[in-house]
């Protein structure tokens, strides 16, 4: 008996483009930017004063009492989860708890809670620190709250691999179902650290765009004028399910999660390998795992964050592994970089691209890098049949995660 097929049956998100999947996807296809100028008083002192904040505040989806116990990253993880679970048709008829698992991560986690509570400690003393502080700041908090929300008893796993987190969490979900440990996995990622300290830290590394006077044009993957990424916040949740389990309950299927490849560069804590060796291996592993023809992969949702070095290192790897036939896009041009949630949201974009036969655009690609020798869907969405597609997610520390989605 061979390994089971794994399908996608539910999607959920809250992002800088919209408070759910439908509004986010509509904005992506229209090429709208979610990047804005930061209006908070604390932003005035920073070298970077732009970010991609949520389009819809968590307070519009969750009640105030519950929000007081949750870090913002946890709250938005729950919002995305609730949408995905309902979208999969599981809210009314959930599976056995022992067959539900969670694989959900965050790159940084509850940093804003930690910093805010430290301010309270310094100014008002230890008795004023919230009793909810530790569950709010712990990195497994989002996954743990999701597990409680769903009553999951087949394991709650919390990935933390920087900007590869969301994609790695989806890859682990694939393994959990294939190994027989679960029939249904809620997978994804979340991040919300739009705060002066992370922004100052990234800015000190010269990793972020300083195009403060043109926020909507700041995230510009592969453009000659790119000068760093734009910080975003949001969460993406994906319901993965054993194909026969989904069929037995008559579930609507978006596509298959056909394969995954995970490698590490062993090269540098922040810089990608210049020849993309780890990425090439991850792509090759993912294709072999999916057992599909390389020529079937006609679309790639690239990691492409808008950094001078990283963008072209990925292009070198894609060209080496896939040749010149895929149509590539970088949705971070619109959403900014959601760090630990990026791989989850971009997986959702890849899934919907397959479903609808359309590649979302890369905006702001006005003057392409001379070394950009792949076909990019620049400025506007492109209609095309997509039998299979890749989503790439890479993270500080040399994490490489590649997912293959294919038509069911």
mmCIF file of C-alpha atoms in Angstrom:
data_model
loop_
_atom_site.group_PDB
_atom_site.id
_atom_site.type_symbol
_atom_site.label_atom_id
_atom_site.label_comp_id
_atom_site.label_asym_id
_atom_site.label_seq_id
_atom_site.Cartn_x
_atom_site.Cartn_y
_atom_site.Cartn_z
ATOM 1 C CA UNK A 1 0.000 0.000 0.000
ATOM 2 C CA UNK A 2 1.471 3.333 -1.075
ATOM 3 C CA UNK A 3 1.550 6.550 0.866
ATOM 4 C CA UNK A 4 -1.705 8.540 0.945
ATOM 5 C CA UNK A 5 -2.345 11.602 -1.167
ATOM 6 C CA UNK A 6 -2.686 14.829 0.834
ATOM 7 C CA UNK A 7 -5.116 17.508 -0.295
ATOM 8 C CA UNK A 8 -5.952 21.079 0.698
ATOM 9 C CA UNK A 9 -9.551 21.507 1.837
ATOM 10 C CA UNK A 10 -9.573 24.803 3.733
ATOM 11 C CA UNK A 11 -7.886 28.225 3.650
ATOM 12 C CA UNK A 12 -7.864 31.143 6.079
ATOM 13 C CA UNK A 13 -5.937 34.402 6.331
ATOM 14 C CA UNK A 14 -5.793 37.891 7.703
ATOM 15 C CA UNK A 15 -3.265 40.109 5.952
ATOM 16 C CA UNK A 16 -2.278 43.659 4.987
ATOM 17 C CA UNK A 17 -4.502 43.235 1.908
ATOM 18 C CA UNK A 18 -7.663 41.936 3.566
ATOM 19 C CA UNK A 19 -9.274 40.395 6.615
ATOM 20 C CA UNK A 20 -9.891 37.045 4.904
ATOM 21 C CA UNK A 21 -8.742 34.931 1.972
ATOM 22 C CA UNK A 22 -11.214 36.292 -0.585
ATOM 23 C CA UNK A 23 -10.395 39.969 -0.021
ATOM 24 C CA UNK A 24 -6.651 39.239 0.126
ATOM 25 C CA UNK A 25 -6.749 37.302 -3.151
ATOM 26 C CA UNK A 26 -8.846 39.972 -4.868
ATOM 27 C CA UNK A 27 -6.323 42.642 -3.837
ATOM 28 C CA UNK A 28 -3.388 40.500 -4.989
ATOM 29 C CA UNK A 29 -4.859 39.945 -8.434
ATOM 30 C CA UNK A 30 -5.558 43.678 -8.696
ATOM 31 C CA UNK A 31 -1.925 44.459 -7.813
ATOM 32 C CA UNK A 32 -2.744 46.553 -4.750
ATOM 33 C CA UNK A 33 -0.108 47.322 -2.123
ATOM 34 C CA UNK A 34 -0.740 46.901 1.587
ATOM 35 C CA UNK A 35 2.265 49.016 2.589
ATOM 36 C CA UNK A 36 1.566 52.310 4.361
ATOM 37 C CA UNK A 37 3.367 55.028 6.301
ATOM 38 C CA UNK A 38 3.475 54.337 10.040
ATOM 39 C CA UNK A 39 1.552 57.049 11.888
ATOM 40 C CA UNK A 40 2.430 55.973 15.441
ATOM 41 C CA UNK A 41 4.366 58.522 17.468
ATOM 42 C CA UNK A 42 7.229 56.087 18.058
ATOM 43 C CA UNK A 43 7.839 55.717 14.317
ATOM 44 C CA UNK A 44 9.029 59.299 13.889
ATOM 45 C CA UNK A 45 12.465 58.530 15.354
ATOM 46 C CA UNK A 46 13.127 55.464 13.173
ATOM 47 C CA UNK A 47 15.047 55.311 9.886
ATOM 48 C CA UNK A 48 12.251 53.068 8.539
ATOM 49 C CA UNK A 49 8.748 54.521 8.902
ATOM 50 C CA UNK A 50 6.711 52.210 6.663
ATOM 51 C CA UNK A 51 5.146 48.765 7.135
ATOM 52 C CA UNK A 52 2.317 46.562 5.910
ATOM 53 C CA UNK A 53 -0.129 46.563 8.805
ATOM 54 C CA UNK A 54 -3.269 44.423 8.965
ATOM 55 C CA UNK A 55 -6.182 45.580 6.830
ATOM 56 C CA UNK A 56 -8.664 44.466 9.524
ATOM 57 C CA UNK A 57 -7.935 44.731 13.235
ATOM 58 C CA UNK A 58 -8.308 41.564 15.363
ATOM 59 C CA UNK A 59 -10.852 43.401 17.536
ATOM 60 C CA UNK A 60 -13.290 43.184 14.622
ATOM 61 C CA UNK A 61 -13.173 39.369 14.749
ATOM 62 C CA UNK A 62 -12.497 38.449 18.419
ATOM 63 C CA UNK A 63 -14.098 39.798 21.596
ATOM 64 C CA UNK A 64 -12.207 42.110 23.950
ATOM 65 C CA UNK A 65 -12.064 39.657 26.861
ATOM 66 C CA UNK A 66 -10.379 37.014 24.713
ATOM 67 C CA UNK A 67 -7.972 39.498 23.142
ATOM 68 C CA UNK A 68 -6.650 40.494 26.575
ATOM 69 C CA UNK A 69 -5.246 36.974 26.970
ATOM 70 C CA UNK A 70 -3.652 36.802 23.521
ATOM 71 C CA UNK A 71 -0.577 38.257 21.910
ATOM 72 C CA UNK A 72 -1.486 39.875 18.597
ATOM 73 C CA UNK A 73 0.270 37.052 16.726
ATOM 74 C CA UNK A 74 -1.876 34.507 18.582
ATOM 75 C CA UNK A 75 -5.081 36.410 17.921
ATOM 76 C CA UNK A 76 -4.555 36.585 14.189
ATOM 77 C CA UNK A 77 -3.512 32.922 14.085
ATOM 78 C CA UNK A 78 -6.887 32.047 15.607
ATOM 79 C CA UNK A 79 -8.734 34.300 13.162
ATOM 80 C CA UNK A 80 -7.058 32.599 10.181
ATOM 81 C CA UNK A 81 -7.698 29.175 11.720
ATOM 82 C CA UNK A 82 -11.399 29.804 12.246
ATOM 83 C CA UNK A 83 -11.806 30.813 8.612
ATOM 84 C CA UNK A 84 -9.846 27.800 7.306
ATOM 85 C CA UNK A 85 -11.704 25.323 9.534
ATOM 86 C CA UNK A 86 -15.088 26.678 8.441
ATOM 87 C CA UNK A 87 -13.956 26.792 4.792
ATOM 88 C CA UNK A 88 -13.067 23.093 5.004
ATOM 89 C CA UNK A 89 -16.560 22.298 6.335
ATOM 90 C CA UNK A 90 -15.113 21.013 9.595
ATOM 91 C CA UNK A 91 -16.587 23.575 12.000
ATOM 92 C CA UNK A 92 -19.965 21.802 12.000
ATOM 93 C CA UNK A 93 -18.678 18.233 11.661
ATOM 94 C CA UNK A 94 -15.139 17.981 13.077
ATOM 95 C CA UNK A 95 -13.070 14.784 12.833
ATOM 96 C CA UNK A 96 -12.130 12.669 15.839
ATOM 97 C CA UNK A 97 -9.866 14.765 18.105
ATOM 98 C CA UNK A 98 -7.234 12.006 18.113
ATOM 99 C CA UNK A 99 -6.908 12.410 14.327
ATOM 100 C CA UNK A 100 -6.448 16.214 14.300
ATOM 101 C CA UNK A 101 -2.941 17.707 14.480
ATOM 102 C CA UNK A 102 -1.588 21.238 14.377
ATOM 103 C CA UNK A 103 1.633 22.366 12.665
ATOM 104 C CA UNK A 104 1.815 26.110 13.073
ATOM 105 C CA UNK A 105 4.746 28.420 13.661
ATOM 106 C CA UNK A 106 6.060 31.915 14.108
ATOM 107 C CA UNK A 107 9.435 33.439 13.361
ATOM 108 C CA UNK A 108 9.639 35.819 16.313
ATOM 109 C CA UNK A 109 6.447 35.223 18.298
ATOM 110 C CA UNK A 110 5.257 37.253 21.265
ATOM 111 C CA UNK A 111 7.927 39.944 21.167
ATOM 112 C CA UNK A 112 5.482 42.842 21.454
ATOM 113 C CA UNK A 113 3.998 41.292 24.602
ATOM 114 C CA UNK A 114 7.443 40.824 26.128
ATOM 115 C CA UNK A 115 8.466 44.405 25.374
ATOM 116 C CA UNK A 116 5.174 45.883 26.599
ATOM 117 C CA UNK A 117 5.210 43.888 29.820
ATOM 118 C CA UNK A 118 8.849 44.819 30.425
ATOM 119 C CA UNK A 119 7.810 48.473 30.164
ATOM 120 C CA UNK A 120 5.127 47.822 32.812
ATOM 121 C CA UNK A 121 7.667 46.042 35.026
ATOM 122 C CA UNK A 122 10.069 48.980 34.792
ATOM 123 C CA UNK A 123 7.499 51.705 35.375
ATOM 124 C CA UNK A 124 4.919 50.103 37.695
ATOM 125 C CA UNK A 125 6.634 47.126 39.319
ATOM 126 C CA UNK A 126 6.200 43.336 39.186
ATOM 127 C CA UNK A 127 2.678 43.253 40.615
ATOM 128 C CA UNK A 128 1.338 45.043 37.551
ATOM 129 C CA UNK A 129 2.721 42.476 35.072
ATOM 130 C CA UNK A 130 -0.102 40.507 33.421
ATOM 131 C CA UNK A 131 -0.612 36.907 34.614
ATOM 132 C CA UNK A 132 -1.130 36.056 30.942
ATOM 133 C CA UNK A 133 2.376 37.231 29.981
ATOM 134 C CA UNK A 134 4.090 33.852 29.596
ATOM 135 C CA UNK A 135 1.362 32.147 27.498
ATOM 136 C CA UNK A 136 1.264 35.309 25.387
ATOM 137 C CA UNK A 137 4.991 35.468 24.664
ATOM 138 C CA UNK A 138 5.911 31.786 24.344
ATOM 139 C CA UNK A 139 6.731 30.801 20.754
ATOM 140 C CA UNK A 140 4.379 27.806 20.804
ATOM 141 C CA UNK A 141 1.500 30.046 21.905
ATOM 142 C CA UNK A 142 -0.192 30.352 18.471
ATOM 143 C CA UNK A 143 -0.047 26.596 17.845
ATOM 144 C CA UNK A 144 -1.211 25.847 21.381
ATOM 145 C CA UNK A 145 -4.247 28.140 21.124
ATOM 146 C CA UNK A 146 -5.126 26.610 17.751
ATOM 147 C CA UNK A 147 -4.874 23.145 19.278
ATOM 148 C CA UNK A 148 -7.300 24.165 22.017
ATOM 149 C CA UNK A 149 -9.632 25.816 19.505
ATOM 150 C CA UNK A 150 -9.846 22.614 17.446
ATOM 151 C CA UNK A 151 -9.546 20.106 20.295
ATOM 152 C CA UNK A 152 -6.528 18.638 18.501
ATOM 153 C CA UNK A 153 -5.094 15.545 20.189
ATOM 154 C CA UNK A 154 -2.809 14.087 17.499
ATOM 155 C CA UNK A 155 -0.038 16.538 18.379
ATOM 156 C CA UNK A 156 0.516 20.283 18.391
ATOM 157 C CA UNK A 157 3.802 21.258 16.748
ATOM 158 C CA UNK A 158 5.326 24.736 16.697
ATOM 159 C CA UNK A 159 7.855 25.511 13.981
ATOM 160 C CA UNK A 160 10.355 28.351 14.387
ATOM 161 C CA UNK A 161 12.692 28.725 11.414
ATOM 162 C CA UNK A 162 12.623 32.464 10.748
ATOM 163 C CA UNK A 163 11.092 33.346 7.386
ATOM 164 C CA UNK A 164 10.885 29.688 6.297
ATOM 165 C CA UNK A 165 8.549 28.912 9.222
ATOM 166 C CA UNK A 166 5.207 28.943 7.404
ATOM 167 C CA UNK A 167 6.429 26.726 4.579
ATOM 168 C CA UNK A 168 8.194 24.325 6.963
ATOM 169 C CA UNK A 169 5.011 24.029 9.026
ATOM 170 C CA UNK A 170 3.091 22.990 5.904
ATOM 171 C CA UNK A 171 5.817 20.458 5.056
ATOM 172 C CA UNK A 172 5.555 18.939 8.548
ATOM 173 C CA UNK A 173 1.781 18.709 8.083
ATOM 174 C CA UNK A 174 2.375 16.663 4.935
ATOM 175 C CA UNK A 175 4.602 14.271 6.889
ATOM 176 C CA UNK A 176 2.117 13.944 9.759
ATOM 177 C CA UNK A 177 -0.606 12.745 7.392
ATOM 178 C CA UNK A 178 1.638 10.510 5.298
ATOM 179 C CA UNK A 179 2.978 8.812 8.427
ATOM 180 C CA UNK A 180 -0.531 7.989 9.602
ATOM 181 C CA UNK A 181 -0.330 10.145 12.730
ATOM 182 C CA UNK A 182 -3.233 12.371 11.660
ATOM 183 C CA UNK A 183 -6.035 12.575 9.100
ATOM 184 C CA UNK A 184 -6.358 16.367 9.253
ATOM 185 C CA UNK A 185 -3.665 18.975 9.987
ATOM 186 C CA UNK A 186 -4.153 22.698 10.494
ATOM 187 C CA UNK A 187 -0.877 24.152 9.187
ATOM 188 C CA UNK A 188 0.480 27.647 8.733
ATOM 189 C CA UNK A 189 2.216 30.601 10.312
ATOM 190 C CA UNK A 190 1.683 33.949 12.001
ATOM 191 C CA UNK A 191 3.660 37.096 12.767
ATOM 192 C CA UNK A 192 2.988 40.511 14.236
ATOM 193 C CA UNK A 193 6.070 42.469 15.322
ATOM 194 C CA UNK A 194 5.531 45.938 13.879
ATOM 195 C CA UNK A 195 7.271 47.591 16.811
ATOM 196 C CA UNK A 196 10.242 49.971 17.124
ATOM 197 C CA UNK A 197 12.741 47.358 18.355
ATOM 198 C CA UNK A 198 12.429 44.791 15.519
ATOM 199 C CA UNK A 199 12.262 47.606 12.971
ATOM 200 C CA UNK A 200 15.362 49.264 14.453
ATOM 201 C CA UNK A 201 17.165 45.911 14.503
ATOM 202 C CA UNK A 202 16.395 45.077 10.886
ATOM 203 C CA UNK A 203 17.205 48.654 9.872
ATOM 204 C CA UNK A 204 20.595 48.428 11.577
ATOM 205 C CA UNK A 205 21.320 45.391 9.410
ATOM 206 C CA UNK A 206 20.374 47.482 6.363
ATOM 207 C CA UNK A 207 17.862 44.793 5.487
ATOM 208 C CA UNK A 208 14.825 47.069 5.159
ATOM 209 C CA UNK A 209 13.715 49.575 2.544
ATOM 210 C CA UNK A 210 13.997 53.218 3.567
ATOM 211 C CA UNK A 211 11.682 54.452 0.817
ATOM 212 C CA UNK A 212 9.599 56.260 3.444
ATOM 213 C CA UNK A 213 8.162 58.805 1.009
ATOM 214 C CA UNK A 214 6.744 56.117 -1.320
ATOM 215 C CA UNK A 215 5.449 53.295 0.884
ATOM 216 C CA UNK A 216 3.434 51.514 -1.797
ATOM 217 C CA UNK A 217 6.488 51.427 -4.078
ATOM 218 C CA UNK A 218 8.998 50.331 -1.440
ATOM 219 C CA UNK A 219 8.734 46.552 -1.837
ATOM 220 C CA UNK A 220 10.143 45.914 -5.304
ATOM 221 C CA UNK A 221 11.576 42.402 -5.801
ATOM 222 C CA UNK A 222 14.135 42.066 -8.623
ATOM 223 C CA UNK A 223 14.019 45.776 -9.446
ATOM 224 C CA UNK A 224 17.356 47.569 -9.781
ATOM 225 C CA UNK A 225 16.189 50.138 -7.213
ATOM 226 C CA UNK A 226 15.290 47.578 -4.529
ATOM 227 C CA UNK A 227 16.791 48.505 -1.170
ATOM 228 C CA UNK A 228 15.414 45.953 1.289
ATOM 229 C CA UNK A 229 12.203 44.326 2.481
ATOM 230 C CA UNK A 230 9.144 45.928 4.042
ATOM 231 C CA UNK A 231 7.924 44.457 7.335
ATOM 232 C CA UNK A 232 4.384 43.081 7.269
ATOM 233 C CA UNK A 233 2.066 41.295 9.681
ATOM 234 C CA UNK A 234 -0.560 38.610 9.229
ATOM 235 C CA UNK A 235 -1.427 34.937 9.449
ATOM 236 C CA UNK A 236 -2.233 32.142 7.030
ATOM 237 C CA UNK A 237 -3.875 28.800 7.833
ATOM 238 C CA UNK A 238 -4.256 25.757 5.575
ATOM 239 C CA UNK A 239 -6.296 22.615 6.241
ATOM 240 C CA UNK A 240 -4.428 19.571 4.948
ATOM 241 C CA UNK A 241 -6.312 16.300 4.768
ATOM 242 C CA UNK A 242 -5.778 12.704 3.734
ATOM 243 C CA UNK A 243 -7.395 12.485 0.304
ATOM 244 C CA UNK A 244 -9.609 9.484 1.061
ATOM 245 C CA UNK A 245 -10.755 11.103 4.320
ATOM 246 C CA UNK A 246 -11.747 14.240 2.392
ATOM 247 C CA UNK A 247 -13.513 12.192 -0.287
ATOM 248 C CA UNK A 248 -15.461 10.184 2.299
ATOM 249 C CA UNK A 249 -17.032 13.342 3.699
ATOM 250 C CA UNK A 250 -17.580 14.943 0.294
ATOM 251 C CA UNK A 251 -15.146 17.797 0.929
ATOM 252 C CA UNK A 252 -14.333 20.430 -1.696
ATOM 253 C CA UNK A 253 -10.660 20.073 -2.669
ATOM 254 C CA UNK A 254 -8.476 22.997 -3.801
ATOM 255 C CA UNK A 255 -5.457 20.965 -4.913
ATOM 256 C CA UNK A 256 -2.908 18.406 -3.748
ATOM 257 C CA UNK A 257 0.095 19.134 -1.580
ATOM 258 C CA UNK A 258 2.248 16.843 -3.665
ATOM 259 C CA UNK A 259 5.696 17.168 -2.107
ATOM 260 C CA UNK A 260 8.175 19.108 -0.006
ATOM 261 C CA UNK A 261 11.919 19.615 0.186
ATOM 262 C CA UNK A 262 13.793 20.912 3.241
ATOM 263 C CA UNK A 263 17.507 21.711 3.345
ATOM 264 C CA UNK A 264 19.931 24.026 5.130
ATOM 265 C CA UNK A 265 22.774 26.048 3.657
ATOM 266 C CA UNK A 266 25.383 25.664 6.396
ATOM 267 C CA UNK A 267 26.795 28.929 5.092
ATOM 268 C CA UNK A 268 25.854 32.116 7.005
ATOM 269 C CA UNK A 269 23.405 33.278 9.678
ATOM 270 C CA UNK A 270 21.758 35.863 7.404
ATOM 271 C CA UNK A 271 23.201 35.662 3.867
ATOM 272 C CA UNK A 272 21.953 33.045 1.389
ATOM 273 C CA UNK A 273 24.459 30.790 -0.303
ATOM 274 C CA UNK A 274 25.576 32.810 -3.375
ATOM 275 C CA UNK A 275 25.181 29.831 -5.714
ATOM 276 C CA UNK A 276 21.912 28.739 -4.117
ATOM 277 C CA UNK A 277 23.101 25.182 -3.544
ATOM 278 C CA UNK A 278 20.751 24.518 -0.630
ATOM 279 C CA UNK A 279 17.807 25.947 -2.551
ATOM 280 C CA UNK A 280 18.588 23.848 -5.624
ATOM 281 C CA UNK A 281 18.715 20.713 -3.478
ATOM 282 C CA UNK A 282 15.420 21.637 -1.805
ATOM 283 C CA UNK A 283 13.720 22.143 -5.177
ATOM 284 C CA UNK A 284 15.063 18.845 -6.487
ATOM 285 C CA UNK A 285 13.975 17.054 -3.307
ATOM 286 C CA UNK A 286 10.488 18.555 -3.506
ATOM 287 C CA UNK A 287 10.033 17.520 -7.143
ATOM 288 C CA UNK A 288 11.270 13.998 -6.443
ATOM 289 C CA UNK A 289 8.999 13.780 -3.404
ATOM 290 C CA UNK A 290 6.022 14.935 -5.489
ATOM 291 C CA UNK A 291 6.873 12.397 -8.212
ATOM 292 C CA UNK A 292 5.837 14.759 -10.984
ATOM 293 C CA UNK A 293 7.537 15.881 -14.182
ATOM 294 C CA UNK A 294 9.747 18.933 -13.811
ATOM 295 C CA UNK A 295 8.017 20.380 -16.876
ATOM 296 C CA UNK A 296 4.667 20.353 -15.041
ATOM 297 C CA UNK A 297 5.938 23.096 -12.719
ATOM 298 C CA UNK A 298 4.977 26.154 -14.718
ATOM 299 C CA UNK A 299 4.678 28.660 -11.862
ATOM 300 C CA UNK A 300 6.787 29.645 -8.836
ATOM 301 C CA UNK A 301 5.708 31.912 -5.992
ATOM 302 C CA UNK A 302 9.201 33.060 -5.070
ATOM 303 C CA UNK A 303 10.506 33.995 -1.635
ATOM 304 C CA UNK A 304 11.894 37.221 -3.198
ATOM 305 C CA UNK A 305 11.824 39.746 -0.361
ATOM 306 C CA UNK A 306 13.243 42.774 -2.239
ATOM 307 C CA UNK A 307 16.776 42.553 -0.835
ATOM 308 C CA UNK A 308 19.752 43.229 -3.139
ATOM 309 C CA UNK A 309 21.477 39.865 -2.539
ATOM 310 C CA UNK A 310 18.655 37.439 -1.739
ATOM 311 C CA UNK A 311 16.455 38.147 -4.739
ATOM 312 C CA UNK A 312 19.047 37.229 -7.339
ATOM 313 C CA UNK A 313 20.450 34.264 -5.393
ATOM 314 C CA UNK A 314 16.997 32.721 -5.654
ATOM 315 C CA UNK A 315 16.820 33.418 -9.389
ATOM 316 C CA UNK A 316 20.176 31.645 -9.878
ATOM 317 C CA UNK A 317 18.805 28.606 -8.028
ATOM 318 C CA UNK A 318 15.484 28.578 -9.897
ATOM 319 C CA UNK A 319 17.224 28.805 -13.244
ATOM 320 C CA UNK A 320 19.592 25.959 -12.337
ATOM 321 C CA UNK A 321 16.827 23.685 -11.009
ATOM 322 C CA UNK A 322 13.934 24.444 -13.366
ATOM 323 C CA UNK A 323 15.329 26.090 -16.471
ATOM 324 C CA UNK A 324 13.524 29.096 -17.928
ATOM 325 C CA UNK A 325 9.966 27.793 -18.367
ATOM 326 C CA UNK A 326 8.176 28.710 -15.092
ATOM 327 C CA UNK A 327 6.335 32.010 -14.713
ATOM 328 C CA UNK A 328 7.592 33.533 -11.472
ATOM 329 C CA UNK A 329 5.977 36.051 -9.144
ATOM 330 C CA UNK A 330 6.739 37.752 -5.826
ATOM 331 C CA UNK A 331 3.606 38.597 -3.860
ATOM 332 C CA UNK A 332 5.718 40.264 -1.143
ATOM 333 C CA UNK A 333 5.740 43.223 -3.520
ATOM 334 C CA UNK A 334 2.149 43.760 -2.306
ATOM 335 C CA UNK A 335 2.009 42.254 1.185
ATOM 336 C CA UNK A 336 5.455 43.116 2.488
ATOM 337 C CA UNK A 337 7.361 40.389 4.309
ATOM 338 C CA UNK A 338 5.273 38.541 6.898
ATOM 339 C CA UNK A 339 8.330 36.705 8.304
ATOM 340 C CA UNK A 340 7.035 33.509 9.962
ATOM 341 C CA UNK A 341 3.674 33.821 8.179
ATOM 342 C CA UNK A 342 5.140 34.441 4.711
ATOM 343 C CA UNK A 343 5.339 30.812 3.625
ATOM 344 C CA UNK A 344 1.761 30.170 4.711
ATOM 345 C CA UNK A 345 0.282 33.171 2.929
ATOM 346 C CA UNK A 346 2.321 32.532 -0.205
ATOM 347 C CA UNK A 347 1.236 28.885 -0.167
ATOM 348 C CA UNK A 348 -2.362 30.134 -0.160
ATOM 349 C CA UNK A 349 -1.568 32.352 -3.149
ATOM 350 C CA UNK A 350 -0.006 29.367 -4.938
ATOM 351 C CA UNK A 351 -3.028 27.159 -4.182
ATOM 352 C CA UNK A 352 -5.445 29.794 -5.507
ATOM 353 C CA UNK A 353 -3.269 30.345 -8.582
ATOM 354 C CA UNK A 354 -3.706 26.655 -9.426
ATOM 355 C CA UNK A 355 -7.455 26.753 -8.707
ATOM 356 C CA UNK A 356 -8.154 29.868 -10.770
ATOM 357 C CA UNK A 357 -5.517 29.484 -13.473
ATOM 358 C CA UNK A 358 -3.982 32.872 -12.801
ATOM 359 C CA UNK A 359 -0.585 34.096 -11.561
ATOM 360 C CA UNK A 360 -0.769 37.164 -9.296
ATOM 361 C CA UNK A 361 1.490 40.027 -10.348
ATOM 362 C CA UNK A 362 4.795 41.341 -9.073
ATOM 363 C CA UNK A 363 4.256 45.069 -8.694
ATOM 364 C CA UNK A 364 6.930 47.791 -8.703
ATOM 365 C CA UNK A 365 9.184 45.865 -11.108
ATOM 366 C CA UNK A 366 9.876 48.963 -13.194
ATOM 367 C CA UNK A 367 13.549 48.397 -14.057
ATOM 368 C CA UNK A 368 14.411 44.690 -13.808
ATOM 369 C CA UNK A 369 17.836 43.592 -12.616
ATOM 370 C CA UNK A 370 20.088 42.822 -15.586
ATOM 371 C CA UNK A 371 20.568 39.283 -14.259
ATOM 372 C CA UNK A 372 16.815 38.577 -14.098
ATOM 373 C CA UNK A 373 16.532 35.971 -16.846
ATOM 374 C CA UNK A 374 13.229 34.332 -15.887
ATOM 375 C CA UNK A 375 9.690 35.171 -16.990
ATOM 376 C CA UNK A 376 8.083 37.319 -14.262
ATOM 377 C CA UNK A 377 4.392 38.206 -14.191
ATOM 378 C CA UNK A 378 5.162 41.904 -13.792
ATOM 379 C CA UNK A 379 2.550 44.617 -13.118
ATOM 380 C CA UNK A 380 -0.564 42.560 -13.890
ATOM 381 C CA UNK A 381 -1.932 39.078 -13.272
ATOM 382 C CA UNK A 382 -1.419 36.466 -15.958
ATOM 383 C CA UNK A 383 -3.979 33.860 -16.982
ATOM 384 C CA UNK A 384 -2.520 30.392 -17.607
ATOM 385 C CA UNK A 385 -3.159 26.734 -16.889
ATOM 386 C CA UNK A 386 -1.120 25.591 -13.889
ATOM 387 C CA UNK A 387 -0.814 21.808 -13.437
ATOM 388 C CA UNK A 388 1.759 22.272 -10.649
ATOM 389 C CA UNK A 389 3.540 25.106 -8.881
ATOM 390 C CA UNK A 390 6.256 25.753 -6.311
ATOM 391 C CA UNK A 391 6.229 27.926 -3.224
ATOM 392 C CA UNK A 392 9.642 28.861 -1.811
ATOM 393 C CA UNK A 393 10.371 29.923 1.765
ATOM 394 C CA UNK A 394 13.841 30.737 3.097
ATOM 395 C CA UNK A 395 14.958 31.963 6.509
ATOM 396 C CA UNK A 396 17.867 33.434 8.460
ATOM 397 C CA UNK A 397 20.071 30.555 9.530
ATOM 398 C CA UNK A 398 20.030 29.046 6.052
ATOM 399 C CA UNK A 399 16.620 27.343 6.191
ATOM 400 C CA UNK A 400 15.249 26.343 2.776
ATOM 401 C CA UNK A 401 11.683 25.050 2.375
ATOM 402 C CA UNK A 402 10.112 24.270 -0.995
ATOM 403 C CA UNK A 403 6.534 23.038 -1.452
ATOM 404 C CA UNK A 404 4.971 21.506 -4.561
ATOM 405 C CA UNK A 405 1.231 21.980 -5.067
ATOM 406 C CA UNK A 406 -0.541 20.236 -7.946
ATOM 407 C CA UNK A 407 -4.021 19.976 -9.373
ATOM 408 C CA UNK A 408 -6.062 17.315 -7.644
#
